[in-house]
Coordinates of C-alpha atoms in Angstrom, one line a residue:
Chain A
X496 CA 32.2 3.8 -21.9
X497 CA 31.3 1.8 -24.9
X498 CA 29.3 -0.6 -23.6
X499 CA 26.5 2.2 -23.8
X500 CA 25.6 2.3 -20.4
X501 CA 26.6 5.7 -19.9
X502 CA 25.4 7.3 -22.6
X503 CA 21.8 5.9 -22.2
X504 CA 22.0 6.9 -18.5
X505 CA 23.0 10.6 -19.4
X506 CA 20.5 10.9 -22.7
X507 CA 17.8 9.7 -20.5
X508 CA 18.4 12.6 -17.5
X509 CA 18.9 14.8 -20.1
X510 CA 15.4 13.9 -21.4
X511 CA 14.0 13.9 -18.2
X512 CA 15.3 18.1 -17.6
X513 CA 14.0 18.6 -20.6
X514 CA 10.2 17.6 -19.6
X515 CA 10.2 18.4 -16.0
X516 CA 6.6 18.3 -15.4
X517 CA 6.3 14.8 -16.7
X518 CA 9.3 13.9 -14.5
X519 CA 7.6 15.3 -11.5
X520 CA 4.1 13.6 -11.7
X521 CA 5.0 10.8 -9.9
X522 CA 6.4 12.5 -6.8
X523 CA 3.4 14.9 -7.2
X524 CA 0.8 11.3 -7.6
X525 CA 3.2 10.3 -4.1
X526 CA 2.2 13.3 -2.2
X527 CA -1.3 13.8 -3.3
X528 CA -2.6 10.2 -2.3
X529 CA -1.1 10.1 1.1
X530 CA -2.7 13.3 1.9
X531 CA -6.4 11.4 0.6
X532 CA -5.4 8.6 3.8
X533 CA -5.7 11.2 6.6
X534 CA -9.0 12.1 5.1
X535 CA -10.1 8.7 4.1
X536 CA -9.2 6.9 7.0
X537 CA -8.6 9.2 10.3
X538 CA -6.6 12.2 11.3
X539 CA -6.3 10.7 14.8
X540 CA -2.1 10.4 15.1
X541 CA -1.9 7.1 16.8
X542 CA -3.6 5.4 14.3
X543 CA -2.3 7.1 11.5
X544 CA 1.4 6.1 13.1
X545 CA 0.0 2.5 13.2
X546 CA 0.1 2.5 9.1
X547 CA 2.7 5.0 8.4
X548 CA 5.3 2.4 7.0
X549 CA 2.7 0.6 5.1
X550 CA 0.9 3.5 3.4
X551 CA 3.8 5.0 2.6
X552 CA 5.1 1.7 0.7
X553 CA 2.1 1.2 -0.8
X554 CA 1.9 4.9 -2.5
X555 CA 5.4 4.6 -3.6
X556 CA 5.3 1.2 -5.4
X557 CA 2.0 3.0 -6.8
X558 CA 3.7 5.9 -8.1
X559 CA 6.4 3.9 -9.3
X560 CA 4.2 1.6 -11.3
X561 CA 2.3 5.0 -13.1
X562 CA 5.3 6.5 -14.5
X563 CA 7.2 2.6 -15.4
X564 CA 4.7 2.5 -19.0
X565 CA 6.8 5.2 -19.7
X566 CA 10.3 3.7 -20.1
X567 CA 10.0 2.7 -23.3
X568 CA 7.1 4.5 -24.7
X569 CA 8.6 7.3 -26.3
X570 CA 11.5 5.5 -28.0
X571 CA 9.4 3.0 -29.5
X572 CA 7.0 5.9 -31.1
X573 CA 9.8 7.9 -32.5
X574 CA 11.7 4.9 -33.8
X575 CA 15.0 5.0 -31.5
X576 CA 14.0 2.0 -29.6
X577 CA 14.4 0.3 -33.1
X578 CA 17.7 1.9 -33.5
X579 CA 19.2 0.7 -30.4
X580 CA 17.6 -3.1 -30.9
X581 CA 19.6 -2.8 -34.3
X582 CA 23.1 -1.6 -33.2
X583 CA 25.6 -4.0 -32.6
X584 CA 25.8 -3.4 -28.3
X585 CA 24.7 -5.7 -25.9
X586 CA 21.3 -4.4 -25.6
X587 CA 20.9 -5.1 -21.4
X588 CA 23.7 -2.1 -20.5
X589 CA 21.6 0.2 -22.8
X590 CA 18.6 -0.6 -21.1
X591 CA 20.1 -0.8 -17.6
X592 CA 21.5 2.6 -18.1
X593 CA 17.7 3.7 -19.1
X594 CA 16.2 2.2 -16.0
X595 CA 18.9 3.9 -13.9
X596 CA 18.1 7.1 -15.2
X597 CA 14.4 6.3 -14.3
X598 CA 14.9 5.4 -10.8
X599 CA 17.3 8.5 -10.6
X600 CA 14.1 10.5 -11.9
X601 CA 11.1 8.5 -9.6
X602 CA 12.6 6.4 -7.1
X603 CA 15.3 8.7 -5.9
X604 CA 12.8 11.6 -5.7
X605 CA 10.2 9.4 -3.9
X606 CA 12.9 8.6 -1.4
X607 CA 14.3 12.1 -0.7
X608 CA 10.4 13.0 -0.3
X609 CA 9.2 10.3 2.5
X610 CA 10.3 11.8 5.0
X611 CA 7.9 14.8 4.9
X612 CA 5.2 12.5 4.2
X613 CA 6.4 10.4 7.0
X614 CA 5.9 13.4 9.4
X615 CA 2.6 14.1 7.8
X616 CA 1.6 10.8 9.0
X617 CA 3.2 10.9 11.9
X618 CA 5.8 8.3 11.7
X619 CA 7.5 7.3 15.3
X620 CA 11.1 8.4 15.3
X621 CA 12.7 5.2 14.8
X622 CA 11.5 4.9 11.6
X623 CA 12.5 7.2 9.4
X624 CA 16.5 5.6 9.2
X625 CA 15.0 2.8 7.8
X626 CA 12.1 3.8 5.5
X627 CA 14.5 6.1 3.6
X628 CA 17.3 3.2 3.6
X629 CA 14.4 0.6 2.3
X630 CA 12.8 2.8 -0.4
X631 CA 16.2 3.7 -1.8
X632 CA 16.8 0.5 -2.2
X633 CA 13.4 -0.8 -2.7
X634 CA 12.6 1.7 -5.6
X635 CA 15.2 0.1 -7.2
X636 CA 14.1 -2.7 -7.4
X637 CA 10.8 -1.8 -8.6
X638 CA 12.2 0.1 -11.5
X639 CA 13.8 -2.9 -12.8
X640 CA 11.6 -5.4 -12.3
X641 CA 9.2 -2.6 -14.2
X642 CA 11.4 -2.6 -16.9
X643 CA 10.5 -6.1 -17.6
X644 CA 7.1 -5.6 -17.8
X645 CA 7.5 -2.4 -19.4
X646 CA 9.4 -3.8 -22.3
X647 CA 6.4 -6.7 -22.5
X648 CA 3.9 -4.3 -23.0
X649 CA 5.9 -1.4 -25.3
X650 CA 4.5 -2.6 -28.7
X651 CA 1.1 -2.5 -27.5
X652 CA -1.6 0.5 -27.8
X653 CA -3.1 0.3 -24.2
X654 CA -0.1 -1.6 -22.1
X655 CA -0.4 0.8 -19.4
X656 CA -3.2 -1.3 -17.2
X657 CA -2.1 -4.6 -18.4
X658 CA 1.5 -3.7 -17.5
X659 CA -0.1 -3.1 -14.1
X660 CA -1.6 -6.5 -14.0
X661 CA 1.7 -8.0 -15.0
X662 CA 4.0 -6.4 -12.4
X663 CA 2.3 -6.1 -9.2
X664 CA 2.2 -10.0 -8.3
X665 CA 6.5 -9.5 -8.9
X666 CA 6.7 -6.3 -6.7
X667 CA 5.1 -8.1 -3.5
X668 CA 8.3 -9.7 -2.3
X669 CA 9.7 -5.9 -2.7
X670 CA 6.4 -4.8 -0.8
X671 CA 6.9 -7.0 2.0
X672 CA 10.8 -6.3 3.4
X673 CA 10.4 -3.0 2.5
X674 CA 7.4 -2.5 4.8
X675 CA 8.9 -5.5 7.1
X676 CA 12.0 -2.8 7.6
X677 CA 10.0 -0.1 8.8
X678 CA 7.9 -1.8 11.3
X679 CA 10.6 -4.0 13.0
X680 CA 12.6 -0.9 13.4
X681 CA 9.2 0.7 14.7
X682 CA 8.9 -2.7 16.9
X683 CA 11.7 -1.8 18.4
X684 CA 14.3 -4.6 16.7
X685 CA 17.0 -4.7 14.5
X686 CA 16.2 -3.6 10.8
X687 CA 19.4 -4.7 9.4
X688 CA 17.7 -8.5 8.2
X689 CA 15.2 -7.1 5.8
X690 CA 17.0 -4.3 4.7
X691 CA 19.6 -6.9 4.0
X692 CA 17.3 -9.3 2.0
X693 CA 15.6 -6.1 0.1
X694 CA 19.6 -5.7 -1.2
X695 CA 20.3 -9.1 -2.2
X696 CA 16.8 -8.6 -4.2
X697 CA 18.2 -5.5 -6.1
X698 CA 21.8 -7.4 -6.8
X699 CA 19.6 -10.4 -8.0
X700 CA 17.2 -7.8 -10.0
X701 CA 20.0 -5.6 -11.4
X702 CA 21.8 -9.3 -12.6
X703 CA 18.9 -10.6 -14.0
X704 CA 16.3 -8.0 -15.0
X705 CA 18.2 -5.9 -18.0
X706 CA 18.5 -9.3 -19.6
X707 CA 14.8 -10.1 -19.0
X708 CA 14.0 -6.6 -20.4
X709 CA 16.2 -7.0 -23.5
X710 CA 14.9 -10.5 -24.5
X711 CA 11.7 -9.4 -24.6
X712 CA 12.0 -5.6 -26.4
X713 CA 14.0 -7.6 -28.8
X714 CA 11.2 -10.6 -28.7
X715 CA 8.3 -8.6 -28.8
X716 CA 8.8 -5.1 -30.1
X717 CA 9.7 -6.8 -33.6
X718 CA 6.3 -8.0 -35.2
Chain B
X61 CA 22.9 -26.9 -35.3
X62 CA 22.4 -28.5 -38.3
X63 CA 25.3 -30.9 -37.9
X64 CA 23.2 -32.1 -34.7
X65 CA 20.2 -33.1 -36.2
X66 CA 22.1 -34.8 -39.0
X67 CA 24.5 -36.3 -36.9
X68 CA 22.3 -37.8 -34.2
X69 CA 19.2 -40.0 -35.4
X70 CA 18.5 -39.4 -31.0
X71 CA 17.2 -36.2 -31.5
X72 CA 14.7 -37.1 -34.2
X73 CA 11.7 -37.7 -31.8
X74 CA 12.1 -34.2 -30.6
X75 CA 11.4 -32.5 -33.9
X76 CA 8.5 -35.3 -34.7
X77 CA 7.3 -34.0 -30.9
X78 CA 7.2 -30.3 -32.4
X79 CA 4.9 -30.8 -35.6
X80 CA 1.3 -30.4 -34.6
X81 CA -0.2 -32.6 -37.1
X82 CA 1.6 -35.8 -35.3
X83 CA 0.8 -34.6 -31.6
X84 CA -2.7 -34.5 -33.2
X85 CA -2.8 -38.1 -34.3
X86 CA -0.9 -39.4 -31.5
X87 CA -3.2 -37.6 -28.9
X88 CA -6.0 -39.0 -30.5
X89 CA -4.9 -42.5 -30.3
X90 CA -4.2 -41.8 -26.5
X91 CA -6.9 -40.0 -25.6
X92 CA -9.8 -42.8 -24.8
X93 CA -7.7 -44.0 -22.9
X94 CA -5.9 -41.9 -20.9
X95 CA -9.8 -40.4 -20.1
X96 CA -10.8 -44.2 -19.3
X97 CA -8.1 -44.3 -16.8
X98 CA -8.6 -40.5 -15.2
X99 CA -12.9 -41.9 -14.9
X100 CA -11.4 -45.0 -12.7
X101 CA -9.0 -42.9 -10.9
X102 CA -11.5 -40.2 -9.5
X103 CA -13.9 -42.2 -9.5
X104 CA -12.2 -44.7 -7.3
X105 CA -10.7 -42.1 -5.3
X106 CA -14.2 -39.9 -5.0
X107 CA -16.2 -43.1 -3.7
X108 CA -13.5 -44.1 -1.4
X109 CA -12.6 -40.5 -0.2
X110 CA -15.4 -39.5 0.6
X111 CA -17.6 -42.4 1.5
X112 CA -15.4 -45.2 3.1
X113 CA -12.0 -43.1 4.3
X114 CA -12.9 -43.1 8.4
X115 CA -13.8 -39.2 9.7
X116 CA -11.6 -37.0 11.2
X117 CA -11.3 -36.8 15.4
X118 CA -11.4 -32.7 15.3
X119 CA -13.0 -31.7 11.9
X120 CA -15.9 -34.8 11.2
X121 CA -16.4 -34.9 8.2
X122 CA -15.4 -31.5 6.5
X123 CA -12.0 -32.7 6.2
X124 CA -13.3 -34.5 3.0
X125 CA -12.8 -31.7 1.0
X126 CA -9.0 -32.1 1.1
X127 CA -9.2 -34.6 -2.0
X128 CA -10.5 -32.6 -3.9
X129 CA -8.6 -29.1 -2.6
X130 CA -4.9 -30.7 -2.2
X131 CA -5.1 -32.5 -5.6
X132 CA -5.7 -29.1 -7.3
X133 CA -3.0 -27.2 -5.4
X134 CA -0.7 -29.8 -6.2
X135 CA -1.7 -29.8 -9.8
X136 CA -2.3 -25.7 -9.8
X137 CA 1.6 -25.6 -8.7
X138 CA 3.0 -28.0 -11.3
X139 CA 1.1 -26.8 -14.2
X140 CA 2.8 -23.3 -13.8
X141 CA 5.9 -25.5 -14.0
X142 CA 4.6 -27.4 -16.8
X143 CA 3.6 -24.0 -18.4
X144 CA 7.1 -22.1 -18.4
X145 CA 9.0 -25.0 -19.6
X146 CA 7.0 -25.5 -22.6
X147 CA 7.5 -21.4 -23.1
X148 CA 10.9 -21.9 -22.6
X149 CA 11.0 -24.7 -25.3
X150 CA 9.3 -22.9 -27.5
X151 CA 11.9 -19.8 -26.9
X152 CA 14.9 -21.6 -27.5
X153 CA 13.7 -23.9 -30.1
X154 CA 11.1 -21.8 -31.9
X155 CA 8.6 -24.8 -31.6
X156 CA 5.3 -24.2 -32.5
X157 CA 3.8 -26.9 -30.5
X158 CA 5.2 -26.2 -27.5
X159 CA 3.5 -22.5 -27.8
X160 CA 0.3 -23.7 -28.0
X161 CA 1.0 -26.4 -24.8
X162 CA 2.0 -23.3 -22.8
X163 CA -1.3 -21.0 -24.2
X164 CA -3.4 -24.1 -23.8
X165 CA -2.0 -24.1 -20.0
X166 CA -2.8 -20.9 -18.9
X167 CA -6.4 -21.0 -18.6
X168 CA -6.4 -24.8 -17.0
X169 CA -3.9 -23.6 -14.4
X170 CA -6.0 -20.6 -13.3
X171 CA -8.8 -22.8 -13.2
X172 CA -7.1 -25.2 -10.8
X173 CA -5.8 -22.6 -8.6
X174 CA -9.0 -21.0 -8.4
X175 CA -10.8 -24.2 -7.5
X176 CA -7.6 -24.8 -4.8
X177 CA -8.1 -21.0 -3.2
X178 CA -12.6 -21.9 -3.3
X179 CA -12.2 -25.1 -1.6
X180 CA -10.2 -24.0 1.2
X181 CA -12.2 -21.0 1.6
X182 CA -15.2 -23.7 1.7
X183 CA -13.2 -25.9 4.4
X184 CA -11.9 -22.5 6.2
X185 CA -15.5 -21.5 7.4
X186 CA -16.4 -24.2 9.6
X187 CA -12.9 -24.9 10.6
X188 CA -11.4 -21.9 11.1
X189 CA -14.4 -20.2 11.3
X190 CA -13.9 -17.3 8.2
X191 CA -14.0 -17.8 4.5
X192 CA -10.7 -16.0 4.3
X193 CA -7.3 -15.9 6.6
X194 CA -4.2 -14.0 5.3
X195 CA -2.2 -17.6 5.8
X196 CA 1.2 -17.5 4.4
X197 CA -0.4 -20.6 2.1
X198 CA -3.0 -19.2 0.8
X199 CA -1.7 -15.4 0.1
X200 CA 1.0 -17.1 -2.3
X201 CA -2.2 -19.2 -3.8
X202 CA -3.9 -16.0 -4.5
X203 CA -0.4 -14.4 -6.0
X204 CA 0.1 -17.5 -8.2
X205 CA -4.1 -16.6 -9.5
X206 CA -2.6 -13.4 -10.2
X207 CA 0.8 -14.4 -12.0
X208 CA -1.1 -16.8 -14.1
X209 CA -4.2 -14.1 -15.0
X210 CA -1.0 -12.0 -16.0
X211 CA -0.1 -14.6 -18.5
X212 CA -3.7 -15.2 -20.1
X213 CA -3.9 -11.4 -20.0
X214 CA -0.9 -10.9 -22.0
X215 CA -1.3 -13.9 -24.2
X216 CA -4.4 -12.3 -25.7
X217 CA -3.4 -8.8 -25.7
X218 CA -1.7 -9.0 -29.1
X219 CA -2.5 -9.3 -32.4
X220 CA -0.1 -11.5 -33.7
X221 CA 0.0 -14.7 -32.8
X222 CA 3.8 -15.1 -32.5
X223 CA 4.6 -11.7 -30.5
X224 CA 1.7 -12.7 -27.6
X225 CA 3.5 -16.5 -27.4
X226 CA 7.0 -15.3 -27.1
X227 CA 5.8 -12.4 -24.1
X228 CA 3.9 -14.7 -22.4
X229 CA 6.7 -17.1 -22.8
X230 CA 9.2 -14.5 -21.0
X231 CA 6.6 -13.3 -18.3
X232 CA 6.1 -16.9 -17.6
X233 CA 9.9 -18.1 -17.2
X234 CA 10.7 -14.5 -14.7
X235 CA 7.4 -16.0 -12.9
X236 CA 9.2 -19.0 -12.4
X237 CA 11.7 -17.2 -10.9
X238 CA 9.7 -15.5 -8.8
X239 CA 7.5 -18.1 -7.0
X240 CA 10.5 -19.5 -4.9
X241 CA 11.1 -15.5 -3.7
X242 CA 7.8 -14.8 -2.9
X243 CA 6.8 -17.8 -1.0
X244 CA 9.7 -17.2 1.2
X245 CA 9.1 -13.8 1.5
X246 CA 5.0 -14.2 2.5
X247 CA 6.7 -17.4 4.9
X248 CA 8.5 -14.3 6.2
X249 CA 5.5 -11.7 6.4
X250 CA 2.8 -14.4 7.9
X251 CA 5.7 -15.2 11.4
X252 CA 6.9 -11.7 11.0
X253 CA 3.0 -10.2 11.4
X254 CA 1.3 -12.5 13.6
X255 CA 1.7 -15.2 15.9
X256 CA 0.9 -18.3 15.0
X257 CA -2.4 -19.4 14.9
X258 CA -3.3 -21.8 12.6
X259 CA -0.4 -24.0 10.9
X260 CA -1.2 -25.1 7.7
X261 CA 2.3 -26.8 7.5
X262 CA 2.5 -29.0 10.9
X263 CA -0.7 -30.9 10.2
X264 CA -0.7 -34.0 12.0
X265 CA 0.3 -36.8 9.5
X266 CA -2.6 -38.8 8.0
X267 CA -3.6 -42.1 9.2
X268 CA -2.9 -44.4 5.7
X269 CA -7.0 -45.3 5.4
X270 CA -7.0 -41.1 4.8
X271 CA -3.8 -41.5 2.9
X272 CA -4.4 -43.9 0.6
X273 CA -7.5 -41.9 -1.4
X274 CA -5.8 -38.9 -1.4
X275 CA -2.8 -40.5 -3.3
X276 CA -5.7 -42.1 -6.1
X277 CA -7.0 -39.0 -6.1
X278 CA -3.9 -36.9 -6.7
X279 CA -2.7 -39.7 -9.3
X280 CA -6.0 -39.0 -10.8
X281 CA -6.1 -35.5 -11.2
X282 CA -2.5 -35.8 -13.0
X283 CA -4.6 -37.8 -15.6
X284 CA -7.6 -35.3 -16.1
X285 CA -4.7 -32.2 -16.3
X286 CA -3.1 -34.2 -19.1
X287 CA -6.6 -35.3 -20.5
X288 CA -7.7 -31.5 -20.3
X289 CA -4.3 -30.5 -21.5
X290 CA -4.3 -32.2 -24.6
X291 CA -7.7 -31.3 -25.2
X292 CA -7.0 -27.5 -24.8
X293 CA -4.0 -27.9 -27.1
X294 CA -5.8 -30.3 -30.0
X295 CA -8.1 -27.3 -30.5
X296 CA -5.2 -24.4 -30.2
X297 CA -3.9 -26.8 -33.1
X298 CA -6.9 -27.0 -35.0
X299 CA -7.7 -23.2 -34.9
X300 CA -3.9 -22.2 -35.9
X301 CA -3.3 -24.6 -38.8
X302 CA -7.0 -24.0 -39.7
X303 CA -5.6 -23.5 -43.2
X304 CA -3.5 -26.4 -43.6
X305 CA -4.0 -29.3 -45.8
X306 CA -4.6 -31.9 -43.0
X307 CA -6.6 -30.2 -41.0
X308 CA -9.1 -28.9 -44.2
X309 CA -8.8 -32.9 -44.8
X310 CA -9.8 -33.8 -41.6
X311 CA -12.6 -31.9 -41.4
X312 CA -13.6 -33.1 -44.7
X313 CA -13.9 -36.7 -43.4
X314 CA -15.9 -35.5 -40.4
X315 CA -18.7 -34.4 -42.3
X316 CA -18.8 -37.1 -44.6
X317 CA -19.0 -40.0 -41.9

């Protein structure tokens, strides 16, 4: 495909195989924290099922959010994210093809892995249809609306906790249906409304944010 | 684009709008007054609110903070407003000015929100009886506080000039974006989470005597944010063309008179 979408999306798995430790700290970061709630909070089941959905959001927009500095970071130090800002593509495919490969790499591994962590923390039965459904979707979103932030902060030297500060007031519509999905379905109604609104958030986000996220690496990344 | 501005003697206000050193004069021509009329306005609206307008039946009188905590939300909104469009001015027309409104913005809007989210907190404890309720309202008051501490944040996180206007610029416009979304979605959370206890939104609608202040009020602090505004930006100009002949002048003739 020449519109570089592809070849983005296959450079950055490939990049991501290469380095598998660094690909697997943020499922690592996902698993660690929620076993620090049990001991922080209570072991007692009931409660624990009580904040399930929640927790689990929570840690995964967190882990999410650690490994996002690193979209951009290592192109911009070896000089390819010049390189792409210079070739004649429409820079948004290039750069929805990297966030794709970055959800395929967090978000997709953070989804496959709720479950477990969602019978660590005792999660009622009902819920575990629609946590995996929200966070596949959910992540998604997070990744690209990331990117935007990401791409803000690339050309500086310590963007990681100002990227932080940037994005979380963004993700909390995310944070919201996503949890929303888990505990209506938990309640006992139907799950479909949230879930629905969480997709029209990722159409919107995969419409808008590449575009976001090339105007400023092209803005900002050129001083 | 150069046809335009040849073509069309309209436009010509618009570029004289983006040169700092006649925003400058122009301001300072305005400014007495436009401070002489924001002194009358609160003034007025102060005395009146808060001494003459009758008491409330339920609340006394702790329902007097409301003109001075719905003229800030109001104003803590807009100026958000206020600062994206100027960043997207200054995006699409590389205007210099318009950079500095939007920096000069940031900090006044925080401000206001802050003083919005304090007051009700103020007027929350002996009406509601806690400092703090997680009230559809006030949650997307905090999240605007944090969208516009994102701005400031990124604003001065770079070195040059030009690469922290044209961020904050683009993190302001997707905030724009994003404030319709997430006070729907926090709407959502507040009737999805709890029943409703307190309504923010039904209030019953104000006997005109109430009314009336408010509106001098809220009139009023539209003056002071443009007072304060042009203020913030009158220095931004100053410290940025520091090296410019005018401003070198200018300063000259200061320290002579």
């Amino acid at each position: 495909m020449s519109s570089g979408f592809t070849d983005y999306l296959c450079r950055d798995l490939l990049l991501a195989y290469r380095r598998p430790g660094e690909a697997a700290s943020p499922l690592v970061f996902f698993i660690m924290v929620c076993t620090l709630v049990p001991l922080g909070i209570t072991p007692e089941s009931a409660r624990l099922a009580e904040i399930a959905p929640g927790i689990i959001w929570v840690m995964a927009l967190l882990a999410t959010l650690l490994s996002t500095d690193s979209l951009f970071a290592s192109d911009y130090q070896d000089g390819s994210l010049e390189q792409l800002l210079i070739s004649p593509q429409m820079l948004s495919m290039p750069v929805l093809g990297k966030i794709t490969a970055h959800w395929m790499v967090t978000g997709l591994p953070l989804t496959l892995a709720s479950p477990v962590l969602g019978v660590m923390l005792s999660l009622p039965a009902q819920g575990y249809m629609p946590m995996v459904a929200s966070l596949a979707l959910g992540t998604g979103c997070l990744s690209l609306i990331g990117a935007v932030g990401a791409a803000l902060t690339v050309s500086l030297r310590k963007g990681g906790l100002l990227l932080s500060l940037l994005v979380m007031p963004l993700y909390m519509p995310v944070i919201i249906f996503g949890s929303a999905t888990v505990q209506s379905a938990i309640d006992g109604f139907a799950w479909s409304g949230p879930l629905a609104i969480l997709g029209a958030m990722l159409a919107a986000a995969i419409a808008l944010c590449p575009i976001a996220a090339a105007g400023a690496l092209r803005l900002t990344s050129i001083n | 684009m150069n046809w335009l501005t040849n073509w069309s003697p309209s436009w010509q206000w618009f570029h004289r709008l983006g040169s700092p050193r006649w925003f400058y004069q122009t301001t300072g021509r305005w400014l007495p007054w436009l401070s002489l009329l924001t002194l009358v306005l609160l003034g007025t609206g102060l005395v009146w609110g808060l001494g003459f307008a009758p008491q409330d039946a339920k609340q006394g009188n702790s329902f007097r903070i409301i003109y001075l905590h719905v003229p800030a939300s109001f104003l803590a909104l807009a100026g958000y407003y206020i600062m994206a469009i100027a960043g997207a001015i200054g995006l699409i027309w590389k205007m210099k000015l318009s950079y500095m409104v939007m920096k000069s913005a940031a900090p006044i809007g925080a401000a206001l929100t802050f003083l919005a989210l304090f007051t009700g907190a103020v007027w929350g404890k002996p009406t509601w009886g806690t400092y703090w309720v997680w009230d559809a309202r006030v949650t997307s008051m905090l999240i605007l506080l944090f969208l516009y501490l994102g701005v400031l944040a990124l604003q001065y996180a770079f070195h040059s000039n030009e690469a922290g206007n044209r961020a904050s610029a683009i993190l302001a416009l997707v905030g724009t974006v994003n404030i319709p979304i997430i006070y729907k979605s926090v709407d959502w959370w507040y009737t999805l989470h709890q029943p409703a206890t307190i309504k923010l939104t039904s209030a019953p609608s104000m006997h005109p005597d109430m009314f009336q202040p408010l509106l001098v009020m809220i009139l009023g602090f539209y003056c002071f944010y443009a007072v304060t505004l042009c203020l913030y930006t009158r220095a931004e100009i100053l410290r940025r063309e520091r090296k410019s002949s005018w401003v070198k002048e200018l300063v000259v003739k200061g320290q002579k008179s």
